[in-house]
Short mmCIF file of C-alpha atoms in Angstrom, two decimals:
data_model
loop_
_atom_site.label_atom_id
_atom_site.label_comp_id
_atom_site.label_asym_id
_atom_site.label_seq_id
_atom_site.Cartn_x
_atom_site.Cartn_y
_atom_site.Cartn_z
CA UNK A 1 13.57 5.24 2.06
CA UNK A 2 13.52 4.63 -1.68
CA UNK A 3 11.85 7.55 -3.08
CA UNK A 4 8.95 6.66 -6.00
CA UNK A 5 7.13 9.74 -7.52
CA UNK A 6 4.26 9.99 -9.41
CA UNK A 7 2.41 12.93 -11.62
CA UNK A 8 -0.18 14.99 -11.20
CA UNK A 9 -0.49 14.54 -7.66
CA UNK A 10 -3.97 16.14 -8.25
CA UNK A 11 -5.99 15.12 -11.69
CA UNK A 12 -9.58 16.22 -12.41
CA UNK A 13 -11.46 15.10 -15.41
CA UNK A 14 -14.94 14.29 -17.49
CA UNK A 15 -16.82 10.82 -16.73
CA UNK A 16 -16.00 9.13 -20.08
CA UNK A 17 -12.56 10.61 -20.70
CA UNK A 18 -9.23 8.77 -20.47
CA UNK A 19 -6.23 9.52 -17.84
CA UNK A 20 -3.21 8.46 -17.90
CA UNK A 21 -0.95 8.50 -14.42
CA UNK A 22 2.36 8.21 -14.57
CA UNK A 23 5.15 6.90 -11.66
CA UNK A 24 8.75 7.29 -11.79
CA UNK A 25 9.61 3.91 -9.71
CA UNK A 26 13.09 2.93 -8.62
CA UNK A 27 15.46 3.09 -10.43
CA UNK A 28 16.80 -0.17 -12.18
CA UNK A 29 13.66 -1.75 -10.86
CA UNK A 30 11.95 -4.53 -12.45
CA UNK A 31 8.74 -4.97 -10.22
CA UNK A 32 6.19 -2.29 -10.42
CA UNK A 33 2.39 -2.03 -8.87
CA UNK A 34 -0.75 0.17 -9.19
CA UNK A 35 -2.88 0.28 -5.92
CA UNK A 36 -6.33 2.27 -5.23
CA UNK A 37 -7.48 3.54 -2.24
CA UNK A 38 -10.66 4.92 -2.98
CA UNK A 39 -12.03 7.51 0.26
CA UNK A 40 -12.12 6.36 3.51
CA UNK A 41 -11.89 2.62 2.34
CA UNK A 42 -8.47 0.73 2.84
CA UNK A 43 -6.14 0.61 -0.37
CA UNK A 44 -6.82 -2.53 -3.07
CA UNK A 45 -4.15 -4.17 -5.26
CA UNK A 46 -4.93 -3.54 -9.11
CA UNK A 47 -1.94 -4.36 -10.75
CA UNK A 48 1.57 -5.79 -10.81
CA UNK A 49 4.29 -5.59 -13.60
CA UNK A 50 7.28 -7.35 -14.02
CA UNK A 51 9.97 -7.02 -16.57
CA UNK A 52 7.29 -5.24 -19.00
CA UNK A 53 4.55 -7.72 -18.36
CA UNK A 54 1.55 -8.01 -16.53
CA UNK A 55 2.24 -10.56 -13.77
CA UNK A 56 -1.02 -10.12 -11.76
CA UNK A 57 -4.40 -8.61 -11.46
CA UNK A 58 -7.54 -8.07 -9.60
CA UNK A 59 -10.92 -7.86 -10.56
CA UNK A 60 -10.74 -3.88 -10.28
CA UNK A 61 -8.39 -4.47 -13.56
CA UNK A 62 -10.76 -4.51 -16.30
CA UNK A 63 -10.25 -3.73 -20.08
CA UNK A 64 -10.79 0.06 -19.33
CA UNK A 65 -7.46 -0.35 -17.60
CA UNK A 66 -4.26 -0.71 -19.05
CA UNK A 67 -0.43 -0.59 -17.85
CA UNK A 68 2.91 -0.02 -19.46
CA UNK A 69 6.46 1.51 -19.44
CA UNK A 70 6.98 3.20 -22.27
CA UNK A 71 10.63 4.91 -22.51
CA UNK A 72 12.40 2.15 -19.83
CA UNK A 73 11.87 4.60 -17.08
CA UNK A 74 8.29 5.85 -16.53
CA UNK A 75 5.44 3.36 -15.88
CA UNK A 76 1.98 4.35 -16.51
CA UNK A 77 -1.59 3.41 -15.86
CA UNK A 78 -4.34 4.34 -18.17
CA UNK A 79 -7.87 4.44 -17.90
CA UNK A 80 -9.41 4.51 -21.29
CA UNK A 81 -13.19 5.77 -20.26
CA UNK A 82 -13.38 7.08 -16.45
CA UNK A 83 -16.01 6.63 -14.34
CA UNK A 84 -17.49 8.55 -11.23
CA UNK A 85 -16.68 5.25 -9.74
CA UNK A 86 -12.97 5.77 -10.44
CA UNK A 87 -12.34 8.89 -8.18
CA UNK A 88 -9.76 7.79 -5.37
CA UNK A 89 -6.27 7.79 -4.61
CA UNK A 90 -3.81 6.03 -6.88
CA UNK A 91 -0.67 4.69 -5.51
CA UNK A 92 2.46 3.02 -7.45
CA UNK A 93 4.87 1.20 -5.49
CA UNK A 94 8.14 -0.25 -6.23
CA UNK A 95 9.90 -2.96 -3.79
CA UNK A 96 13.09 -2.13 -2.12
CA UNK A 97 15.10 -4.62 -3.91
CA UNK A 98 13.75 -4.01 -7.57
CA UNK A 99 15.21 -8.03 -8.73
CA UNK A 100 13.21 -9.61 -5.96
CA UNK A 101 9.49 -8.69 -5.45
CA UNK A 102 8.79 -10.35 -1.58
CA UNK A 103 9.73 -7.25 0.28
CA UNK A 104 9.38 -3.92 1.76
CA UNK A 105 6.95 -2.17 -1.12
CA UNK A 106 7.72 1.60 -1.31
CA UNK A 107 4.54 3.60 -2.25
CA UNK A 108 4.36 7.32 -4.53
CA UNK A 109 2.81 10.35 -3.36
CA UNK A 110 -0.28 9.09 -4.69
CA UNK A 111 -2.33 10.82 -7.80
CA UNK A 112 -5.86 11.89 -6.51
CA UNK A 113 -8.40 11.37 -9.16
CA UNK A 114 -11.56 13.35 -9.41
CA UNK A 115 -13.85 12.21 -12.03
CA UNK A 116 -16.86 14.76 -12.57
CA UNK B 1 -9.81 -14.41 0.45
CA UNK B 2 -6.42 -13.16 2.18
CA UNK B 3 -7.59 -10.17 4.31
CA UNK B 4 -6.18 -8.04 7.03
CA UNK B 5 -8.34 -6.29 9.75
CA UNK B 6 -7.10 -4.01 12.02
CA UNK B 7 -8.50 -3.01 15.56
CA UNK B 8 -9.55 -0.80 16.98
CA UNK B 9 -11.07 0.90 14.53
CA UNK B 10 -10.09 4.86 15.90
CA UNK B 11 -7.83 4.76 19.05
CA UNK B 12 -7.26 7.78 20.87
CA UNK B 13 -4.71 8.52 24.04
CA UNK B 14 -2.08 11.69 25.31
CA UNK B 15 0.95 12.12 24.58
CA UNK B 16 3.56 9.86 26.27
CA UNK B 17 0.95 6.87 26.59
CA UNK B 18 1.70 3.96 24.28
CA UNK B 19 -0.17 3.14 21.15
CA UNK B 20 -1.12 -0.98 20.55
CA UNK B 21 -2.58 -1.39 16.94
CA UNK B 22 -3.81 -5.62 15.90
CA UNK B 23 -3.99 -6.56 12.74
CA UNK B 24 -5.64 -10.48 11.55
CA UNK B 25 -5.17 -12.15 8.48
CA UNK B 26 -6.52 -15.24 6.82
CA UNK B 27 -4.03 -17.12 4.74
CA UNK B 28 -0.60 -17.78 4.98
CA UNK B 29 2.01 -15.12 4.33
CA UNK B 30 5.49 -14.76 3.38
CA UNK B 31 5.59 -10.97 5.47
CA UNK B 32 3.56 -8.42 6.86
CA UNK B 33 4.21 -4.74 6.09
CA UNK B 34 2.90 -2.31 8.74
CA UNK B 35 1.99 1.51 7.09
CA UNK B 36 1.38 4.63 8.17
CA UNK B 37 -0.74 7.09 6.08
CA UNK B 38 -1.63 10.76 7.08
CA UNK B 39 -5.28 12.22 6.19
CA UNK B 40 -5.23 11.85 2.57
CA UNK B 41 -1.38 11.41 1.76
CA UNK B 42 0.72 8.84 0.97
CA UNK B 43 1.79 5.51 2.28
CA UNK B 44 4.90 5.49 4.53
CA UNK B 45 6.59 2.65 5.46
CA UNK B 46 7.25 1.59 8.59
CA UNK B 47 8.25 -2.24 9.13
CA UNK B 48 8.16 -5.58 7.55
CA UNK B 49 8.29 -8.60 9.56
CA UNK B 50 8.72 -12.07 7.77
CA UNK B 51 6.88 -14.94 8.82
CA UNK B 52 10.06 -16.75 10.27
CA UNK B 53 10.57 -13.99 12.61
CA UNK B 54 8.29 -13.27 15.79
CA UNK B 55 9.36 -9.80 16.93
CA UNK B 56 10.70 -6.86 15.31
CA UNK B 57 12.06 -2.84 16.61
CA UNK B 58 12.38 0.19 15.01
CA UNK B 59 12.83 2.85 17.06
CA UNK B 60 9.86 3.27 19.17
CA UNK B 61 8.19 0.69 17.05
CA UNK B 62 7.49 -3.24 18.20
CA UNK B 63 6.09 -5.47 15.83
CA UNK B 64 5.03 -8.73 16.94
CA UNK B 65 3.78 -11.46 14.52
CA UNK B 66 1.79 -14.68 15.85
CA UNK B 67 1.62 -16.78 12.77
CA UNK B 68 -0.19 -19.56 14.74
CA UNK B 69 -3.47 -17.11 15.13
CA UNK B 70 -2.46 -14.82 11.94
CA UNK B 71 -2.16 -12.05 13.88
CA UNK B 72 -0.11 -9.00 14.20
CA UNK B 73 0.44 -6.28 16.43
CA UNK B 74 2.32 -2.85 16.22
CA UNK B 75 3.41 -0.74 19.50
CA UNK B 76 3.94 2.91 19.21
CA UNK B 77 6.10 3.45 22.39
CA UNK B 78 6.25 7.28 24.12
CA UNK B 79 3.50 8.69 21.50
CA UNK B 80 3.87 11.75 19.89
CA UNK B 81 1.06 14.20 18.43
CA UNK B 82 3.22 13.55 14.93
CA UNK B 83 2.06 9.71 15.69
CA UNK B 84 -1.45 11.14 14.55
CA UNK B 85 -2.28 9.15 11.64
CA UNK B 86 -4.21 6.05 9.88
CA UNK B 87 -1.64 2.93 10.37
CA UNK B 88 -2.13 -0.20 8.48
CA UNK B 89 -1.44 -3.61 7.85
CA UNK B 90 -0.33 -5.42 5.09
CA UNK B 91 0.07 -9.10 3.79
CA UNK B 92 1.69 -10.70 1.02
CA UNK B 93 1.08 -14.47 0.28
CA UNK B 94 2.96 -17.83 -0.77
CA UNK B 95 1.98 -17.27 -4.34
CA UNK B 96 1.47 -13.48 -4.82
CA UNK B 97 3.72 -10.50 -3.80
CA UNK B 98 0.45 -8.20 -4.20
CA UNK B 99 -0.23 -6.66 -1.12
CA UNK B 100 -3.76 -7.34 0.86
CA UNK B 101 -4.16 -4.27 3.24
CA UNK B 102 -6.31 -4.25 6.01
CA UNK B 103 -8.86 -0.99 7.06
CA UNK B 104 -6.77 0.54 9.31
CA UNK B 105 -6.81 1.97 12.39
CA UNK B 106 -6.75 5.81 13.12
CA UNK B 107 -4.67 6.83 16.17
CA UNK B 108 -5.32 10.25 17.60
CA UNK B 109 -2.51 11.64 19.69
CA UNK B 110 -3.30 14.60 22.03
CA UNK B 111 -0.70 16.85 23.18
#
C-alpha cells in the first residue's frame, strides 16, 4: 500500500491557538483530503484539494480552517483559533492513482489533536 | 444525505469462526471502500468494490455489494485474534469523490 505520512502524530495545544498539520501524500499526486474522526464517532470528510485548489468541503470547513501545499510536496491543514471542540483524530489521504480521484483512498497515521 | 451504517454495532466470536460485517447506504455510489482501523490508529485499507461489480476476494476477505438495496457486506473468513479491530464502510458518490463513512462495527476475536 501507498504509504502517506503525516506530523506530529501527537499535538497538544491552548483553546484559541493555531495548529498547523502537515501530510506528506503520494508522491506526484494531485488529489489530496483532510478527514476527522473525532473519539468514538466514525470519521467525517472536511476537505478535498486538487491541483492546489479547494475542490470540496463540508460544513466542518469553516473560515478557522484553511488548506494548502506550500513547497509542491507537503500539504497542510491549519486551524487558525482551536477549539475544545477540535480535539480528534486527523487523517490525510491520498488516492492510489494520484491523476484520478474515484478510487482506493490511502489514509496517514493520523495526527491526534488535544486542545486544552 | 449519503450515509453508511454498519451492523452490528460490536460483534464478538473465537478464533476460526467467520466474521459477517453489513454496511447500508443511501445514495448512489460510484464504489465502496471497506476499512479497518485498530483502537485509536490509523485507517487501513482493505477493499474497494465498484458499483458494476457484485463480489469481490482478498485473501480471506469477501465483499459483496447489492446495489439494488445499497447494501454491503464484508466476510472475514478463518478469524484471527489480529482480526480484532473497528472495520468500516465507505462510499463515494456520482458527483463527489469525498468519502461518507459509516460508524463501524467492532469485531472482537478471542483466541
Amino acid at each position: 500500500e501507498p504509504e502517506v505520512t503525516q506530523t506530529p502524530s501527537h499535538q497538544v495545544t491552548q483553546m484559541g491557538q493555531e495548529v498547523i498539520l502537515r501530510c506528506v501524500p503520494i508522491s506526484n499526486h494531485l488529489y489530496f483530503y483532510w478527514y476527522r474522526q473525532i473519539l468514538g464517532q466514525k470519521v467525517e470528510f472536511l476537505v478535498s484539494f486538487y491541483n492546489n485548489e479547494i475542490s470540496e468541503k463540508s460544513e466542518i470547513f469553516d473560515d478557522q480552517f484553511s488548506v494548502e501545499r506550500p513547497d509542491g510536496s507537503n500539504f497542510t491543514l491549519k486551524i487558525r483559533s482551536t477549539k475544545l471542540e477540535d480535539s480528534a483524530m486527523y487523517f490525510c489521504a491520498s488516492p492510489s492513482l494520484g491523476h484520478f480521484s474515484y478510487n482506493e483512498q490511502f489514509f496517514g497515521p493520523g495526527t491526534r489533536l488535544t486542545v486544552l | 444525505s449519503q450515509q453508511g451504517e454498519e451492523d452490528p454495532q460490536a460483534l464478538s466470536i473465537q478464533e476460526g469462526e467467520n466474521a459477517t460485517m453489513n454496511c447500508s447506504y443511501k445514495t448512489s455510489i460510484n464504489n465502496l471502500q471497506w476499512y479497518r482501523q485498530n483502537s485509536g490508529r490509523g485507517l487501513v485499507h482493505l477493499i474497494l468494490i465498484r458499483s458494476n461489480e457484485r463480489e469481490k476476494h482478498s485473501g480471506r476477505l469477501r465483499v459483496t455489494l447489492d446495489t439494488s438495496k445499497k447494501s454491503s457486506s464484508l466476510l472475514i473468513t478463518a478469524s484471527r485474534a489480529a482480526d480484532t479491530a473497528s472495520y468500516f464502510c465507505a462510499t463515494d458518490g456520482r458527483n463527489t469523490d469525498k468519502l461518507i463513512f459509516g460508524t463501524g462495527t467492532r469485531l472482537q476475536v478471542f483466541p
